[in-house]
PDB file of C-alpha atoms in Angstrom:
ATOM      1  CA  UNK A  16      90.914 116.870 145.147  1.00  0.00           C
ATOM      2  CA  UNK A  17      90.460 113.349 145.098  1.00  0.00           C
ATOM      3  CA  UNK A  18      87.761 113.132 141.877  1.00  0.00           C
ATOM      4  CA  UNK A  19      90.486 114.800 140.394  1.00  0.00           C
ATOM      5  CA  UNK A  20      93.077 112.282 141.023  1.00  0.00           C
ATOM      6  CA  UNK A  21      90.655 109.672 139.892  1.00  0.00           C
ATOM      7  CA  UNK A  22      89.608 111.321 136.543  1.00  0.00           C
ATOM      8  CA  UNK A  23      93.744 111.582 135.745  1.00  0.00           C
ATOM      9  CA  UNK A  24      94.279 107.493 136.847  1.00  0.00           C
ATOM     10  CA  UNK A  25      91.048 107.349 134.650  1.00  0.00           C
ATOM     11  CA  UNK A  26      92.719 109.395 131.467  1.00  0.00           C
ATOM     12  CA  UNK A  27      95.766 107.576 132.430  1.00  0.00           C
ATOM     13  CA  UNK A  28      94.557 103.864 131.706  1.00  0.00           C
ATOM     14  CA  UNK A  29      92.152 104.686 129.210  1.00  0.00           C
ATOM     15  CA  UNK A  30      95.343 106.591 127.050  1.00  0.00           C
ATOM     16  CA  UNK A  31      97.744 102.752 128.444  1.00  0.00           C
ATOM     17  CA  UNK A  32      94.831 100.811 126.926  1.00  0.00           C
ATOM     18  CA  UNK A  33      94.526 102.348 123.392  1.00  0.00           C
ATOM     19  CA  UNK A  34      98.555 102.560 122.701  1.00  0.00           C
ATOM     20  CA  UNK A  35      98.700  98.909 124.042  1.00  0.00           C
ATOM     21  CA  UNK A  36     100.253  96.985 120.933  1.00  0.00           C
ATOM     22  CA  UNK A  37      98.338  94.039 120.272  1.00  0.00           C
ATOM     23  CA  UNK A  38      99.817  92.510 117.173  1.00  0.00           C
ATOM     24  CA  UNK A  39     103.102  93.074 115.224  1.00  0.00           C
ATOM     25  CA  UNK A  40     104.231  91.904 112.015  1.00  0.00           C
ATOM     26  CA  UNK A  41     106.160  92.212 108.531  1.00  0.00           C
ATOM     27  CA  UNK A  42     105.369  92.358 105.337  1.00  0.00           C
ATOM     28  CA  UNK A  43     106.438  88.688 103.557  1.00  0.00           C
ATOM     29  CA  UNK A  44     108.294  90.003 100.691  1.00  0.00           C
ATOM     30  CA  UNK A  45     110.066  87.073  99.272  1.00  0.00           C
ATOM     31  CA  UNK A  46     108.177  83.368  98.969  1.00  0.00           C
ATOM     32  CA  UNK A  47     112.179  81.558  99.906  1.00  0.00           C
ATOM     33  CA  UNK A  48     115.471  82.110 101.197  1.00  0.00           C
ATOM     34  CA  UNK A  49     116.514  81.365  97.078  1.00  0.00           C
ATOM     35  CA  UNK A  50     114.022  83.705  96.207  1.00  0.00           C
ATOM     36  CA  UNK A  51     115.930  86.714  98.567  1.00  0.00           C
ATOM     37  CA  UNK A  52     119.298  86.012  97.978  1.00  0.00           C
ATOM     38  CA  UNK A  53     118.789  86.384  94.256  1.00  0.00           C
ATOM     39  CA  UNK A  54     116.844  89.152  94.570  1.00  0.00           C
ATOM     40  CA  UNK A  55     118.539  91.236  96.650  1.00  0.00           C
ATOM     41  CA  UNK A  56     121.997  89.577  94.975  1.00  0.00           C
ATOM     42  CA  UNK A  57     122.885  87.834  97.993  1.00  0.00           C
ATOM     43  CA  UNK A  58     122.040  90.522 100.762  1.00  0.00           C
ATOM     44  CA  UNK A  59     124.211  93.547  99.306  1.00  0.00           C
ATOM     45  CA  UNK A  60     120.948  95.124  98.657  1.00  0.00           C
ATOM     46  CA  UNK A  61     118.625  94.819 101.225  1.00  0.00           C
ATOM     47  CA  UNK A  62     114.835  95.322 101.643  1.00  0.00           C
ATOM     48  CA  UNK A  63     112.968  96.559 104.279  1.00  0.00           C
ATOM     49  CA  UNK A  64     109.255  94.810 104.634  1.00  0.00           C
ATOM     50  CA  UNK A  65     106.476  96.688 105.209  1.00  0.00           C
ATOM     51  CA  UNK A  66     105.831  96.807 108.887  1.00  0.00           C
ATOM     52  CA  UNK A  67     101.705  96.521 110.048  1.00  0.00           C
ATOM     53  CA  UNK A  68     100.940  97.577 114.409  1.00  0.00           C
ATOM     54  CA  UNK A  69      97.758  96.515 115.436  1.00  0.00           C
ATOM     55  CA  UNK A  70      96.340  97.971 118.695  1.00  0.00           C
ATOM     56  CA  UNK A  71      93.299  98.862 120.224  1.00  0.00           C
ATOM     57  CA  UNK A  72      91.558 101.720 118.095  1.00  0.00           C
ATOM     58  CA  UNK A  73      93.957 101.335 114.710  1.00  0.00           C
ATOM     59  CA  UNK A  74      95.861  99.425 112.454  1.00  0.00           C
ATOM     60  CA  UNK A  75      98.721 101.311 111.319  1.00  0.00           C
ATOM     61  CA  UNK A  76     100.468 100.222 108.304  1.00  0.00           C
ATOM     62  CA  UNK A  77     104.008 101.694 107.013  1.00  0.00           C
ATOM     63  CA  UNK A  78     104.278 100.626 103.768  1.00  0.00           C
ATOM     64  CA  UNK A  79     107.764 100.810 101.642  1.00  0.00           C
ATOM     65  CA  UNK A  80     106.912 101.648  98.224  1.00  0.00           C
ATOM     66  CA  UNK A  81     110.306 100.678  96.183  1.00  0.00           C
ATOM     67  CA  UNK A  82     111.891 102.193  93.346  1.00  0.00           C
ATOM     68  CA  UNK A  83     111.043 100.619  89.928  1.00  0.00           C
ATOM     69  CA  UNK A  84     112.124 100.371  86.483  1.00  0.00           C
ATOM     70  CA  UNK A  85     109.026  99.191  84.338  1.00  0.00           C
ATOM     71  CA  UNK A  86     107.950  96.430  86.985  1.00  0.00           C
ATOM     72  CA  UNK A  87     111.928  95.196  87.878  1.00  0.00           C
ATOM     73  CA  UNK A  88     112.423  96.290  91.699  1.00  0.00           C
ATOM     74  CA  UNK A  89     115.497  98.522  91.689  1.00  0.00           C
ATOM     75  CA  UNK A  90     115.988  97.745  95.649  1.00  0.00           C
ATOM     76  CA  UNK A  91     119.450  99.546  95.982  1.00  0.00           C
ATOM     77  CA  UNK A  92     118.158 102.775  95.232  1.00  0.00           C
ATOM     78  CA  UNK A  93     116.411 102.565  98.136  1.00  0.00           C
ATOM     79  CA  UNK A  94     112.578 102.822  99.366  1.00  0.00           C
ATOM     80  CA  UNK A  95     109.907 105.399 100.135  1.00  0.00           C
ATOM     81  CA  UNK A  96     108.210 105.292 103.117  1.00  0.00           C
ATOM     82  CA  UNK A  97     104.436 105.834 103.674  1.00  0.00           C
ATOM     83  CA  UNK A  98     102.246 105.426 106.950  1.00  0.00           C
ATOM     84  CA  UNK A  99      98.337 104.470 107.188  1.00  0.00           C
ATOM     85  CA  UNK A 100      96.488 104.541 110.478  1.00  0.00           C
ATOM     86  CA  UNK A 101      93.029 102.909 109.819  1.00  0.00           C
ATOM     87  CA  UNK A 102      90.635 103.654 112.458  1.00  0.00           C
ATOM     88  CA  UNK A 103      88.855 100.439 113.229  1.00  0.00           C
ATOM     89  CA  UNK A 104      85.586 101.827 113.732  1.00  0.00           C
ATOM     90  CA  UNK A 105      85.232 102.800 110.481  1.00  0.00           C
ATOM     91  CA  UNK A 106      86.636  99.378 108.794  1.00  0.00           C
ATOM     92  CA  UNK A 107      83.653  97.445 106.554  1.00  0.00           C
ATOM     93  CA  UNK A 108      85.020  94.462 105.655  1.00  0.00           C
ATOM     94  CA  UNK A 109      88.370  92.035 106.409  1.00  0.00           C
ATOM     95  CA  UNK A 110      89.240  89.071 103.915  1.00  0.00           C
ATOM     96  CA  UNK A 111      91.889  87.040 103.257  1.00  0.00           C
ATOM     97  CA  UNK A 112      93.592  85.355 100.258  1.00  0.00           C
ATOM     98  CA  UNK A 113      95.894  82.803  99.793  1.00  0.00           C
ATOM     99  CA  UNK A 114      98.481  83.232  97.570  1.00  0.00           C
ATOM    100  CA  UNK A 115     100.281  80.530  96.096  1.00  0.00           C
ATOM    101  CA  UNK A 116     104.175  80.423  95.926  1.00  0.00           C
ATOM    102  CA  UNK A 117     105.157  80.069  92.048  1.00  0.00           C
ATOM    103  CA  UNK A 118     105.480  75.736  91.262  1.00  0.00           C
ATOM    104  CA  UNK A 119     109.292  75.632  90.151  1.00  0.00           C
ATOM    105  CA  UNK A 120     109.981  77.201  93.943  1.00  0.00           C
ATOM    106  CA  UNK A 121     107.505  75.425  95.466  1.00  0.00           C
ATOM    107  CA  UNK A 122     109.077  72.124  93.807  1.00  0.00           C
ATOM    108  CA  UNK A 123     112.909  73.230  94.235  1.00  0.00           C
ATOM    109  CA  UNK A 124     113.201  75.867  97.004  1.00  0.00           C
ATOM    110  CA  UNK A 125     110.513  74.376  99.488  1.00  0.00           C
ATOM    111  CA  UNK A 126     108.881  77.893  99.215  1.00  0.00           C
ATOM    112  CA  UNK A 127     105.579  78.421 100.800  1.00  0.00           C
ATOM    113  CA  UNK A 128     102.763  80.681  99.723  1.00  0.00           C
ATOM    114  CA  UNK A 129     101.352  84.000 101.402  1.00  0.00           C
ATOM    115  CA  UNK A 130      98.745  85.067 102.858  1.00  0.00           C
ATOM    116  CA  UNK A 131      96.896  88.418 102.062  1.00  0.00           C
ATOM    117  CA  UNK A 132      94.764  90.609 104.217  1.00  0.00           C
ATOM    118  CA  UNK A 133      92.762  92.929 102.302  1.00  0.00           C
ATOM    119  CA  UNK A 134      90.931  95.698 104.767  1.00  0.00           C
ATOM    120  CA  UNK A 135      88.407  97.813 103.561  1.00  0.00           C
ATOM    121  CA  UNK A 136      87.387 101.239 105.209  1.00  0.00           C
ATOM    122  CA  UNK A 137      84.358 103.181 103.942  1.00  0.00           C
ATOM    123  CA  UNK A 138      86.681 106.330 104.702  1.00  0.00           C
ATOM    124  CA  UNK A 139      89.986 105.511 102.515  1.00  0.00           C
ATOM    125  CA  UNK A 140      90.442 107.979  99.762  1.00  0.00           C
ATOM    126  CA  UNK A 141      90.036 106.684  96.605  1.00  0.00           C
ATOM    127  CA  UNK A 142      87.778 103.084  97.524  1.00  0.00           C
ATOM    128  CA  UNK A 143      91.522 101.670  98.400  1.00  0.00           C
ATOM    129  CA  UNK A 144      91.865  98.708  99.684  1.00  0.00           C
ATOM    130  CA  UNK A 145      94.371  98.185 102.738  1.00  0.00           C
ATOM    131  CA  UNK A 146      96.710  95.312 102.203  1.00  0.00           C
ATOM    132  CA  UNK A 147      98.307  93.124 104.361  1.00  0.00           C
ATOM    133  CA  UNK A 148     100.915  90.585 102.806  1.00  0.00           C
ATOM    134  CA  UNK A 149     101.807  87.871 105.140  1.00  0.00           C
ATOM    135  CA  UNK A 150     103.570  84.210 105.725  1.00  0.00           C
ATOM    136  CA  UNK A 151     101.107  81.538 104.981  1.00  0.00           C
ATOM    137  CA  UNK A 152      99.226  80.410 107.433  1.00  0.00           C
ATOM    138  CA  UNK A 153      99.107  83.458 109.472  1.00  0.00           C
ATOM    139  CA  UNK A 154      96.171  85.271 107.761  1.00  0.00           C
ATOM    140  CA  UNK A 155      93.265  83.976 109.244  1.00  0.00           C
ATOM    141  CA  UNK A 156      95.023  84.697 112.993  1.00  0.00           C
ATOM    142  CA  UNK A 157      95.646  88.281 111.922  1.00  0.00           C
ATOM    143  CA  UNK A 158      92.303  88.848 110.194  1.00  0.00           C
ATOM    144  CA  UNK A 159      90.542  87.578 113.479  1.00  0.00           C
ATOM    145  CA  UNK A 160      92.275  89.866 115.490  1.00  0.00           C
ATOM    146  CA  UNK A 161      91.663  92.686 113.415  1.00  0.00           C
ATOM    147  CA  UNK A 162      87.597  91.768 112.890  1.00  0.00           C
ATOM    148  CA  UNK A 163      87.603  91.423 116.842  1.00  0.00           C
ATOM    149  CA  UNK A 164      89.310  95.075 117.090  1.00  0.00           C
ATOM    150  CA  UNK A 165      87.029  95.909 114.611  1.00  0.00           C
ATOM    151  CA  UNK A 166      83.911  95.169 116.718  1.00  0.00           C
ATOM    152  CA  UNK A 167      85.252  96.660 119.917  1.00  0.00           C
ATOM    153  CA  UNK A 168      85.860 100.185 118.402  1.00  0.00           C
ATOM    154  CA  UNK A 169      82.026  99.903 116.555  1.00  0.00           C
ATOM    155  CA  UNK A 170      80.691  99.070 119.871  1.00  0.00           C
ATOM    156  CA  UNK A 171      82.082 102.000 121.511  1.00  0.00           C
ATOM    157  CA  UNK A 172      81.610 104.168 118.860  1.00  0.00           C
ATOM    158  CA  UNK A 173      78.097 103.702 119.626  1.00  0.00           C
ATOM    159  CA  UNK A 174      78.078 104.016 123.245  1.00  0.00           C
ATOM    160  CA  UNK A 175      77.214 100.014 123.973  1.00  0.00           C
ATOM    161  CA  UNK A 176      80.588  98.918 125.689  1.00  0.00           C
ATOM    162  CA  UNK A 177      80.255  96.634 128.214  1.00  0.00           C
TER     163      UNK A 177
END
């Protein structure tokens, strides 16, 4: 009676531990505050960011793929929605790349670059790449985070968890 009390606790923490979020964030769509007003013509249209959940075993990514006219964003005709969970374990490389913000902005909106997080699984159809877009200067935070996740789910894939 009591093994079985201690194997639920057990299932009980183990399940806590993997849903436990670890990191958050949004997609950085826009490189200045100009840049989104005029875009989404002063908020009457406006766009939802891709959203990105870290936690212990996955990376899940919900990705807004927006309505387009050649390559003009139509963003009042709203977005589609699609959700990637990226098991860790099977993640082969992280890098990131710095993405400048456009000079004119940079000189007259104060605009600052992005960062992006490219994540690449042996296992995603089609040799994709996952993409992370983010505010600059956040990148190399994330992309630790993720390598270390990366590393804990190998380990116990294999059995060597400490």
């Amino acid at each position: 009676m009591f093994k079985h009390h201690l194997k639920d606790l057990s299932k009980r923490d183990r399940y806590n531990k993997r849903m436990e979020v670890l990191w958050q964030g949004e997609e950085q769509v826009f490189f200045s505050s100009f840049d989104k007003s005029f875009f989404t013509c002063w908020g009457m249209c406006p766009v939802d960011p891709s959203t990105y959940m870290l936690r212990t075993n996955h990376l899940r990514v919900k990705k807004v793929q927006p309505v387009r006219c050649g390559p003009v964003r139509l963003f009042c005709f709203g977005d589609y929605h699609h959700s990637n969970n990226v098991d860790l374990s099977k993640v082969d490389d992280v890098d990131v790349y710095g993405v400048p913000a456009p000079c004119i902005q940079r000189s007259f909106c104060c605009a600052r670059g992005k960062d992006r997080i490219d994540v690449e699984s042996r296992f995603e159809t089609g040799g994709e790449k996952i993409t992370l877009v983010l505010e600059e200067g956040r990148g190399e935070e994330v992309a630790a985070m993720i390598l270390n996740q990366v590393e804990e789910s190998q380990q116990m894939d294999r059995g060597t968890s400490f």
